[in-house]
Short mmCIF file of C-alpha atoms and ligand atoms in Angstrom, two decimals:
data_model
loop_
_atom_site.label_atom_id
_atom_site.label_comp_id
_atom_site.label_asym_id
_atom_site.label_seq_id
_atom_site.Cartn_x
_atom_site.Cartn_y
_atom_site.Cartn_z
CA UNK J 1 15.05 -35.87 23.38
CA UNK J 2 11.86 -35.59 24.86
CA UNK J 3 8.38 -37.93 25.40
CA UNK J 4 6.25 -39.04 23.18
CA UNK J 5 2.38 -40.21 23.74
CA UNK J 6 1.63 -42.81 21.43
CA UNK J 7 -2.38 -43.85 20.16
CA UNK J 8 -3.60 -40.97 22.04
CA UNK J 9 -7.26 -39.50 21.66
CA UNK J 10 -6.21 -36.10 21.64
CA UNK J 11 -8.92 -33.38 22.94
CA UNK J 12 -8.86 -29.55 23.00
CA UNK J 13 -11.80 -27.92 25.21
CA UNK J 14 -11.47 -24.45 23.94
CA UNK J 15 -12.29 -24.40 21.15
CA UNK J 16 -12.63 -28.57 21.02
CA UNK J 17 -11.30 -30.50 18.81
CA UNK J 18 -11.04 -34.40 18.85
CA UNK J 19 -8.16 -36.68 16.63
CA UNK J 20 -6.96 -39.62 17.37
CA UNK J 21 -3.05 -39.44 17.01
CA UNK J 22 0.05 -39.12 18.49
CA UNK J 23 1.97 -35.88 20.15
CA UNK J 24 5.51 -35.09 20.84
CA UNK J 25 6.81 -32.99 23.66
CA UNK J 26 10.56 -31.41 23.62
CA UNK J 27 11.75 -28.99 25.91
CA UNK J 28 8.74 -28.12 27.86
CA UNK J 29 6.33 -27.53 24.97
CA UNK J 30 4.48 -29.38 22.52
CA UNK J 31 6.90 -30.32 19.04
CA UNK J 32 4.88 -32.56 16.99
CA UNK J 33 1.09 -33.30 16.92
CA UNK J 34 -0.96 -35.43 14.74
CA UNK J 35 -1.80 -39.29 13.27
CA UNK J 36 1.91 -39.38 11.00
CA UNK J 37 4.31 -37.87 13.91
CA UNK J 38 7.19 -40.60 15.19
CA UNK J 39 9.17 -41.25 18.00
CA UNK J 40 12.92 -39.90 18.40
CA UNK J 41 15.79 -41.76 19.17
CA UNK J 42 15.62 -41.41 23.65
CA UNK J 43 12.13 -39.89 23.46
CA UNK J 44 10.31 -42.17 26.45
CA UNK J 45 7.82 -43.51 25.40
CA UNK J 46 4.29 -43.72 26.62
CA UNK J 47 0.99 -46.32 25.57
CA UNK J 48 -1.73 -43.98 25.81
CA UNK J 49 -3.61 -47.28 24.69
CA UNK J 50 -6.87 -44.73 22.73
CA UNK J 51 -7.64 -42.65 26.30
CA UNK J 52 -7.90 -39.01 26.10
CA UNK J 53 -4.51 -36.46 26.34
CA UNK J 54 -5.94 -33.28 26.98
CA UNK J 55 -4.36 -29.74 27.97
CA UNK J 56 -3.86 -29.02 32.07
CA UNK J 57 -7.01 -27.01 33.65
CA UNK J 58 -6.78 -23.00 34.94
CA UNK J 59 -8.37 -22.44 38.22
CA UNK J 60 -9.67 -19.14 37.22
CA UNK J 61 -9.96 -17.87 41.04
CA UNK J 62 -8.86 -19.17 43.68
CA UNK J 63 -7.61 -18.53 47.68
CA UNK J 64 -5.28 -21.52 48.67
CA UNK J 65 -4.85 -19.91 51.91
CA UNK J 66 -8.08 -22.27 52.25
CA UNK J 67 -6.67 -25.49 51.71
CA UNK J 68 -5.91 -26.50 55.53
CA UNK J 69 -9.66 -25.67 56.13
CA UNK J 70 -11.14 -28.71 56.51
CA UNK J 71 -11.83 -29.93 60.37
CA UNK J 72 -11.07 -26.58 61.35
CA UNK J 73 -12.89 -25.05 64.56
CA UNK J 74 -16.47 -24.03 64.28
CA UNK J 75 -17.29 -20.75 64.49
CA UNK J 76 -18.11 -19.15 67.39
CA UNK J 77 -21.64 -19.03 66.85
CA UNK J 78 -23.91 -19.67 63.68
CA UNK J 79 -23.19 -17.12 60.76
CA UNK J 80 -26.57 -15.35 59.60
CA UNK J 81 -25.39 -13.81 56.83
CA UNK J 82 -22.26 -13.71 54.28
CA UNK J 83 -20.89 -11.14 56.08
CA UNK J 84 -20.61 -13.16 59.31
CA UNK J 85 -19.86 -16.16 57.06
CA UNK J 86 -16.13 -13.83 56.09
CA UNK J 87 -16.08 -12.65 59.47
CA UNK J 88 -16.38 -15.89 61.54
CA UNK J 89 -15.21 -18.68 59.35
CA UNK J 90 -12.55 -16.64 56.59
CA UNK J 91 -11.31 -13.71 58.41
CA UNK J 92 -10.58 -16.11 61.10
CA UNK J 93 -9.03 -18.51 59.09
CA UNK J 94 -6.57 -16.29 57.33
CA UNK J 95 -5.54 -13.98 60.70
CA UNK J 96 -4.12 -17.41 62.52
CA UNK J 97 -2.50 -17.83 58.86
CA UNK J 98 1.61 -17.81 59.42
CA UNK J 99 4.13 -17.90 56.74
CA UNK J 100 4.98 -21.69 57.30
CA UNK J 101 1.25 -22.84 57.44
CA UNK J 102 0.90 -20.54 53.92
CA UNK J 103 3.68 -22.39 52.62
CA UNK J 104 2.24 -25.44 53.16
CA UNK J 105 -1.45 -24.61 52.55
CA UNK J 106 0.36 -24.07 49.11
CA UNK J 107 1.30 -27.38 48.64
CA UNK J 108 -1.55 -29.39 49.92
CA UNK J 109 -3.40 -26.97 47.53
CA UNK J 110 -1.40 -27.60 44.43
CA UNK J 111 -1.25 -31.26 45.19
CA UNK J 112 -5.06 -31.43 45.41
CA UNK J 113 -5.62 -29.49 41.46
CA UNK J 114 -2.52 -32.02 40.42
CA UNK J 115 -4.90 -35.15 41.40
CA UNK J 116 -8.13 -33.00 39.42
CA UNK J 117 -5.92 -32.32 36.40
CA UNK J 118 -5.74 -28.74 37.32
CA UNK J 119 -2.22 -27.59 36.39
CA UNK J 120 -2.27 -23.83 36.88
CA UNK J 121 -3.79 -21.51 39.47
CA UNK J 122 -5.16 -18.14 39.87
CA UNK J 123 -4.79 -17.21 43.64
CA UNK J 124 -5.81 -14.36 45.75
CA UNK J 125 -4.01 -14.70 49.16
CA UNK J 126 -4.48 -13.45 52.48
CA UNK J 127 -2.46 -13.75 55.83
CA UNK J 128 -2.73 -10.40 57.89
CA UNK J 129 -0.99 -11.53 60.58
CA UNK J 130 1.84 -12.54 57.92
CA UNK J 131 1.64 -10.65 54.67
CA UNK J 132 5.60 -9.86 54.32
CA UNK J 133 7.03 -12.60 52.36
CA UNK J 134 3.77 -14.69 51.90
CA UNK J 135 3.69 -14.49 47.81
CA UNK J 136 6.80 -15.95 48.16
CA UNK J 137 6.15 -18.86 50.50
CA UNK J 138 2.89 -19.39 49.03
CA UNK J 139 4.68 -19.76 45.03
CA UNK J 140 7.78 -22.21 47.29
CA UNK J 141 5.06 -24.62 48.35
CA UNK J 142 3.13 -24.18 44.92
CA UNK J 143 6.31 -24.86 43.23
CA UNK J 144 7.24 -28.30 45.30
CA UNK J 145 4.30 -29.71 43.32
CA UNK J 146 5.18 -28.30 40.09
CA UNK J 147 1.79 -26.20 39.38
CA UNK J 148 1.94 -22.78 37.75
CA UNK J 149 -0.02 -19.56 39.59
CA UNK J 150 -1.45 -16.27 38.91
CA UNK J 151 -0.77 -14.68 42.57
CA UNK J 152 -1.78 -12.02 44.72
CA UNK J 153 -2.37 -10.53 48.12
CA UNK J 154 -5.58 -9.73 49.24
CA UNK J 155 -5.14 -5.49 49.94
CA UNK J 156 -7.67 -4.56 52.17
CA UNK J 157 -8.17 -2.14 55.37
CA UNK J 158 -10.48 -4.63 57.45
CA UNK J 159 -8.44 -4.79 60.30
CA UNK J 160 -6.02 -1.55 60.21
CA UNK J 161 -4.59 0.85 57.74
CA UNK J 162 -1.02 -0.61 58.31
CA UNK J 163 -2.68 -4.03 56.77
CA UNK J 164 -3.33 -2.10 53.56
CA UNK J 165 0.25 -0.50 53.64
CA UNK J 166 1.70 -3.72 53.63
CA UNK J 167 -0.39 -6.15 51.12
CA UNK J 168 0.47 -3.53 48.57
CA UNK J 169 4.25 -3.65 49.49
CA UNK J 170 3.90 -6.92 49.09
CA UNK J 171 1.85 -7.33 45.87
CA UNK J 172 4.59 -4.79 44.74
CA UNK J 173 7.57 -6.78 45.93
CA UNK J 174 6.66 -10.26 44.36
CA UNK J 175 5.19 -8.57 40.91
CA UNK J 176 9.61 -7.55 41.05
CA UNK J 177 10.22 -10.81 42.18
CA UNK J 178 8.59 -12.45 39.46
CA UNK J 179 9.24 -10.13 36.63
CA UNK J 180 13.24 -10.79 37.43
CA UNK J 181 12.46 -14.54 37.13
CA UNK J 182 10.05 -14.53 34.22
CA UNK J 183 10.20 -18.45 34.45
CA UNK J 184 6.45 -18.51 33.03
CA UNK J 185 5.81 -20.26 36.40
CA UNK J 186 4.61 -17.56 38.55
CA UNK J 187 3.10 -14.24 37.58
CA UNK J 188 1.57 -11.50 39.25
CA UNK J 189 -1.52 -9.47 39.65
CA UNK J 190 -2.65 -6.54 41.91
CA UNK J 191 -5.00 -7.80 44.52
CA UNK J 192 -7.62 -6.02 46.85
CA UNK J 193 -10.09 -7.97 48.97
CA UNK J 194 -13.36 -6.18 47.85
CA UNK J 195 -14.99 -2.05 47.61
CA UNK J 196 -16.56 -2.44 50.98
CA UNK J 197 -13.32 -2.98 53.21
CA UNK J 198 -11.12 -0.98 51.21
CA UNK J 199 -10.29 2.97 51.56
CA UNK J 200 -10.16 5.26 49.05
CA UNK J 201 -5.98 5.59 49.30
CA UNK J 202 -6.49 2.14 49.43
CA UNK J 203 -8.37 1.42 46.05
CA UNK J 204 -6.33 4.10 44.61
CA UNK J 205 -2.78 2.74 45.32
CA UNK J 206 -3.88 -0.97 44.15
CA UNK J 207 -5.04 0.53 41.15
CA UNK J 208 -1.68 2.76 40.18
CA UNK J 209 0.56 0.14 40.87
CA UNK J 210 -1.28 -2.64 39.12
CA UNK J 211 -0.55 0.54 36.20
CA UNK J 212 2.93 1.33 37.00
CA UNK J 213 3.60 -2.81 36.93
CA UNK J 214 1.71 -3.43 34.05
CA UNK J 215 -0.52 -6.03 35.13
CA UNK J 216 -3.92 -6.67 36.56
CA UNK J 217 -6.06 -6.14 39.76
CA UNK J 218 -8.21 -8.81 41.14
CA UNK J 219 -11.27 -8.13 43.19
CA UNK J 220 -14.04 -9.24 45.01
CA UNK J 221 -17.19 -7.69 43.30
CA UNK J 222 -20.64 -7.92 44.32
CA UNK J 223 -20.57 -11.40 45.69
CA UNK J 224 -23.21 -10.36 48.13
CA UNK J 225 -25.24 -6.98 48.35
CA UNK J 226 -22.90 -6.28 51.20
CA UNK J 227 -20.82 -5.18 49.39
CA UNK J 228 -23.00 -2.62 47.64
CA UNK J 229 -24.91 -1.39 50.27
CA UNK J 230 -21.39 -0.35 52.64
CA UNK J 231 -20.14 0.88 49.28
CA UNK J 232 -22.79 3.39 49.49
CA UNK J 233 -22.75 4.16 52.88
CA UNK J 234 -19.24 4.81 52.75
CA UNK J 235 -18.81 6.59 49.41
CA UNK J 236 -21.85 7.52 48.54
CA UNK J 237 -22.17 5.98 44.90
CA UNK J 238 -22.36 2.51 43.99
CA UNK J 239 -19.55 -0.39 43.35
CA UNK J 240 -19.07 0.03 39.15
CA UNK J 241 -19.33 4.12 39.93
CA UNK J 242 -16.45 4.16 42.39
CA UNK J 243 -14.44 1.65 40.37
CA UNK J 244 -15.09 4.08 37.68
CA UNK J 245 -13.92 7.10 39.46
CA UNK J 246 -10.65 5.08 40.49
CA UNK J 247 -9.72 3.63 37.06
CA UNK J 248 -10.24 0.47 37.98
CA UNK J 249 -12.49 -0.58 34.92
CA UNK J 250 -9.35 0.75 32.53
CA UNK J 251 -6.71 -1.75 34.20
CA UNK J 252 -6.22 -4.37 31.55
CA UNK J 253 -5.96 -7.86 32.72
CA UNK J 254 -8.15 -7.14 35.82
CA UNK J 255 -10.60 -9.78 37.04
CA UNK J 256 -13.36 -8.99 39.35
CA UNK J 257 -14.33 -12.20 41.07
CA UNK J 258 -18.44 -13.25 41.39
CA UNK J 259 -20.51 -10.10 40.49
CA UNK J 260 -23.42 -11.81 41.24
CA UNK J 261 -25.06 -9.24 42.70
CA UNK J 262 -24.71 -6.25 39.72
CA UNK J 263 -27.26 -4.48 38.20
CA UNK J 264 -28.17 -5.11 34.38
CA UNK J 265 -26.64 -1.52 34.02
CA UNK J 266 -23.49 -3.03 35.17
CA UNK J 267 -23.33 -6.31 33.28
CA UNK J 268 -23.82 -3.56 30.11
CA UNK J 269 -20.52 -1.46 31.37
CA UNK J 270 -18.69 -4.80 31.65
CA UNK J 271 -19.71 -6.10 28.39
CA UNK J 272 -17.96 -2.33 26.77
CA UNK J 273 -15.11 -2.94 29.05
CA UNK J 274 -14.89 -7.28 28.12
CA UNK J 275 -11.36 -6.44 26.16
CA UNK J 276 -9.72 -5.50 29.37
CA UNK J 277 -12.11 -6.77 32.19
CA UNK J 278 -13.35 -10.60 33.12
CA UNK J 279 -15.60 -11.93 35.15
CA UNK J 280 -13.98 -14.78 37.35
CA UNK J 281 -17.68 -17.09 38.25
CA UNK J 282 -17.25 -19.28 40.95
CA UNK J 283 -20.76 -21.20 41.25
CA UNK J 284 -19.89 -23.86 44.60
CA UNK J 285 -18.82 -21.24 46.51
CA UNK J 286 -21.72 -19.28 45.38
CA UNK J 287 -23.72 -21.70 46.48
CA UNK J 288 -22.37 -22.74 49.42
CA UNK J 289 -22.67 -18.92 50.89
CA UNK J 290 -26.11 -18.65 49.80
CA UNK J 291 -25.06 -15.37 48.14
CA UNK J 292 -27.35 -16.38 45.11
CA UNK J 293 -26.86 -16.94 41.32
CA UNK J 294 -24.40 -14.97 39.03
CA UNK J 295 -26.33 -14.39 36.11
CA UNK J 296 -23.54 -15.12 33.81
CA UNK J 297 -25.94 -15.34 30.79
CA UNK J 298 -25.57 -11.79 30.44
CA UNK J 299 -22.16 -11.80 29.90
CA UNK J 300 -21.31 -11.37 25.88
CA UNK J 301 -17.84 -13.23 26.53
CA UNK J 302 -17.47 -16.03 29.24
CA UNK J 303 -16.00 -15.38 32.20
CA UNK J 304 -13.25 -17.08 34.01
CA UNK J 305 -14.28 -20.01 35.78
CA UNK J 306 -12.87 -21.28 39.53
CA UNK J 307 -13.40 -22.78 42.57
CA UNK J 308 -12.80 -19.70 45.05
CA UNK J 309 -10.88 -21.70 47.50
CA UNK J 310 -13.45 -25.25 47.44
CA UNK J 311 -11.05 -27.70 46.05
CA UNK J 312 -9.73 -27.24 42.27
CA UNK J 313 -12.01 -29.70 40.76
CA UNK J 314 -12.84 -28.07 37.38
CA UNK J 315 -14.33 -30.58 36.08
CA UNK J 316 -16.78 -30.49 39.58
CA UNK J 317 -16.98 -26.43 38.64
CA UNK J 318 -17.91 -26.81 34.61
CA UNK J 319 -20.71 -28.89 35.63
CA UNK J 320 -22.12 -26.45 38.45
CA UNK J 321 -22.09 -23.65 36.20
CA UNK J 322 -24.33 -25.56 34.19
CA UNK J 323 -27.20 -27.24 36.04
CA UNK J 324 -27.02 -24.41 38.16
CA UNK J 325 -27.49 -22.14 35.09
CA UNK J 326 -30.80 -24.33 34.42
CA UNK J 327 -31.55 -24.33 38.02
CA UNK J 328 -32.04 -20.74 38.09
CA UNK J 329 -34.01 -20.51 35.31
CA UNK J 330 -30.86 -18.43 33.24
CA UNK J 331 -29.88 -21.29 31.22
CA UNK J 332 -26.35 -21.24 29.71
CA UNK J 333 -26.05 -22.70 26.31
CA UNK J 334 -24.80 -26.14 26.32
CA UNK J 335 -21.20 -26.73 26.94
CA UNK J 336 -20.53 -22.85 28.05
CA UNK J 337 -18.60 -23.97 30.73
CA UNK J 338 -16.00 -25.35 28.35
CA UNK J 339 -15.62 -22.08 27.06
CA UNK J 340 -15.24 -20.55 30.42
CA UNK J 341 -12.45 -23.06 30.98
CA UNK J 342 -10.64 -21.66 27.63
CA UNK J 343 -11.09 -17.90 28.61
CA UNK J 344 -9.16 -19.19 31.85
CA UNK J 345 -6.62 -20.63 30.31
CA UNK J 346 -5.93 -17.92 27.50
CA UNK J 347 -5.96 -15.30 30.75
CA UNK J 348 -3.57 -17.83 32.23
CA UNK J 349 -1.40 -17.60 29.44
CA UNK J 350 -1.43 -13.82 28.78
CA UNK J 351 -0.23 -12.95 32.54
CA UNK J 352 2.54 -16.11 32.53
CA UNK J 353 3.87 -15.71 28.69
CA UNK J 354 3.26 -19.11 27.93
CA UNK J 355 0.05 -21.04 25.65
CA UNK J 356 -1.86 -23.34 27.88
CA UNK J 357 -5.14 -24.88 27.04
CA UNK J 358 -4.22 -25.80 23.75
CA UNK J 359 -2.95 -28.51 21.68
CA UNK J 360 -1.20 -27.16 19.55
CA UNK J 361 2.76 -27.02 18.30
CA UNK J 362 4.60 -24.60 20.85
CA UNK J 363 1.78 -25.00 23.06
CA UNK J 364 3.23 -26.03 27.03
CA UNK J 365 3.36 -29.29 27.54
CA UNK J 366 1.01 -29.17 30.34
CA UNK J 367 -0.82 -32.69 29.51
CA UNK J 368 -2.96 -34.84 31.33
CA UNK J 369 -3.33 -38.05 30.47
CA UNK J 370 -6.61 -39.87 31.25
CA UNK J 371 -8.28 -42.82 31.75
CA UNK J 372 -11.14 -41.89 30.02
CA UNK J 373 -11.56 -44.36 26.70
CA UNK J 374 -15.25 -42.73 25.85
CA UNK J 375 -18.03 -45.63 25.82
CA UNK J 376 -19.72 -43.60 22.85
CA UNK J 377 -18.23 -41.92 19.93
CA UNK J 378 -16.65 -38.35 20.66
CA UNK J 379 -17.04 -35.43 18.47
CA UNK J 380 -15.53 -32.06 18.97
CA UNK J 381 -19.92 -31.20 18.26
CA UNK J 382 -20.16 -33.87 21.37
CA UNK J 383 -17.34 -33.49 23.65
CA UNK J 384 -19.27 -31.25 26.12
CA UNK J 385 -21.91 -34.02 26.44
CA UNK J 386 -18.37 -36.12 27.39
CA UNK J 387 -16.67 -33.40 29.65
CA UNK J 388 -20.14 -32.69 31.66
CA UNK J 389 -21.65 -36.32 31.83
CA UNK J 390 -18.86 -38.55 31.80
CA UNK J 391 -15.33 -37.26 32.46
CA UNK J 392 -14.04 -36.23 35.50
CA UNK J 393 -11.33 -35.89 38.11
CA UNK J 394 -11.10 -40.13 39.11
CA UNK J 395 -10.17 -40.38 34.94
CA UNK J 396 -6.59 -37.96 35.60
CA UNK J 397 -4.02 -40.63 35.88
CA UNK J 398 -0.63 -38.95 34.06
CA UNK J 399 0.14 -35.17 34.36
CA UNK J 400 3.10 -33.48 33.11
CA UNK J 401 3.78 -29.66 33.47
CA UNK J 402 6.28 -27.79 31.24
CA UNK J 403 7.51 -31.36 30.38
CA UNK J 404 8.27 -32.76 34.02
CA UNK J 405 6.81 -35.38 35.25
CA UNK J 406 4.28 -34.10 38.25
CA UNK J 407 1.88 -37.43 38.54
CA UNK J 408 2.49 -40.88 37.18
CA UNK J 409 0.61 -43.78 37.21
CA UNK J 410 -1.46 -41.72 40.27
CA UNK J 411 1.92 -41.30 41.87
CA UNK J 412 2.96 -37.88 42.72
CA UNK J 413 6.40 -37.20 41.25
CA UNK J 414 9.26 -34.73 41.93
CA UNK J 415 8.20 -34.49 45.86
CA UNK J 416 7.63 -36.69 48.89
CA UNK J 417 3.61 -36.61 49.03
CA UNK J 418 3.51 -38.69 51.56
CA UNK J 419 6.33 -36.81 53.80
CA UNK J 420 4.20 -33.14 52.57
CA UNK J 421 0.76 -34.22 54.07
CA UNK J 422 2.36 -35.69 57.55
CA UNK J 423 4.09 -32.06 57.74
CA UNK J 424 0.60 -30.62 56.90
CA UNK J 425 -1.25 -32.58 59.89
CA UNK J 426 0.88 -30.80 62.28
CA UNK J 427 1.02 -28.10 60.48
CA UNK J 428 -2.88 -27.74 60.40
CA UNK J 429 -3.80 -28.86 63.72
CA UNK J 430 -0.94 -25.25 65.05
CA UNK J 431 -2.84 -23.20 62.42
CA UNK J 432 -6.81 -24.86 64.02
CA UNK J 433 -5.29 -23.91 67.34
CA UNK J 434 -4.62 -20.58 66.85
CA UNK J 435 -7.48 -19.79 65.25
CA UNK J 436 -9.59 -21.15 68.54
CA UNK J 437 -6.86 -18.20 70.63
CA UNK J 438 -8.15 -15.09 68.32
ZN1 LIG G 1 -12.67 -15.18 46.14
#
């Protein structure tokens, strides 16, 4: 017994394919698809009526700890630069988190993702006053909604040295927990904030731990010039040289988030190491923080695409990636953001040991059934035009993850969304009050 999706427009983003037909899900994977597939007795029948059915989207870099940021207290004074944005806004929010508010952030962040058809999140977590156990409660919150996630804790020396040791331990603890479960729903990485807040022993510790665990390092890189400036002052070398000295560029499966202010030489090095490392591009966040445009056109392989904590709408992120490249005078070839979404899905697939982002036999039944019935012909060749100019989260109607319904007729299934949101208001009120008291 499974689920039979009848009469769908079956759309895969990367590589782009479009076909009309049917799809059968059974035991959490795609069992059959094509024009001649028939339902099996006992299948639940879902009539798609010619609408687009596609794999769930993957957010390649996010921070669910910011899921309760809406309406938070204003910074004590207006930040004048990126370092002050971190100090007065985000580092104040993350220090105010408790384990309870982290769990609720996981629930609310995952709900936001679900409604956008985003079924997997690659997250980078920080809660400096509630470190131990934070990745488990974050995962619990996400699991309440049903999304998959690749999680890590942001190791840093920015508050105390003990914080860095605790951060490393939390990465290790959660990694063993995940690897013991090996359920395809959660996977670990080793998190590091950014070079400019990491002492030598902390950066070395992250690289060693990642190698021991057989996972990648997830770190911010050159989001703003301050990263390179402080690295040069404190450590006497540039960012990429420092990473190279520590062996970070040899850790397979690592994510360098942003890369906005890397040099052409650095980009050449990234291209050389593209079998091991990937950049994560976050154009909306870069615009919001005023840090400038990341010249992703210099990359030979597409980067991951992420929201950096500004929601989970990957349609908007893809559109901004295309538009902003044109605006910055470094235009990407049309449709490149679809390849970024594909890269994000392939990255998460390797971490989670599941086939994500694909409509093929044995791929994960992480499926988004939309209300999108194209008003103009839709083909593999013009799919990017539909995705970037006509489709969007407003068309997401049903979402299945791992063969389980999580959104049906726009209603959340499997958890009480109204109750979660009501509880969240109270938890967020306390979180915002703690920010004021800091
Ligand atoms: Zn980030």
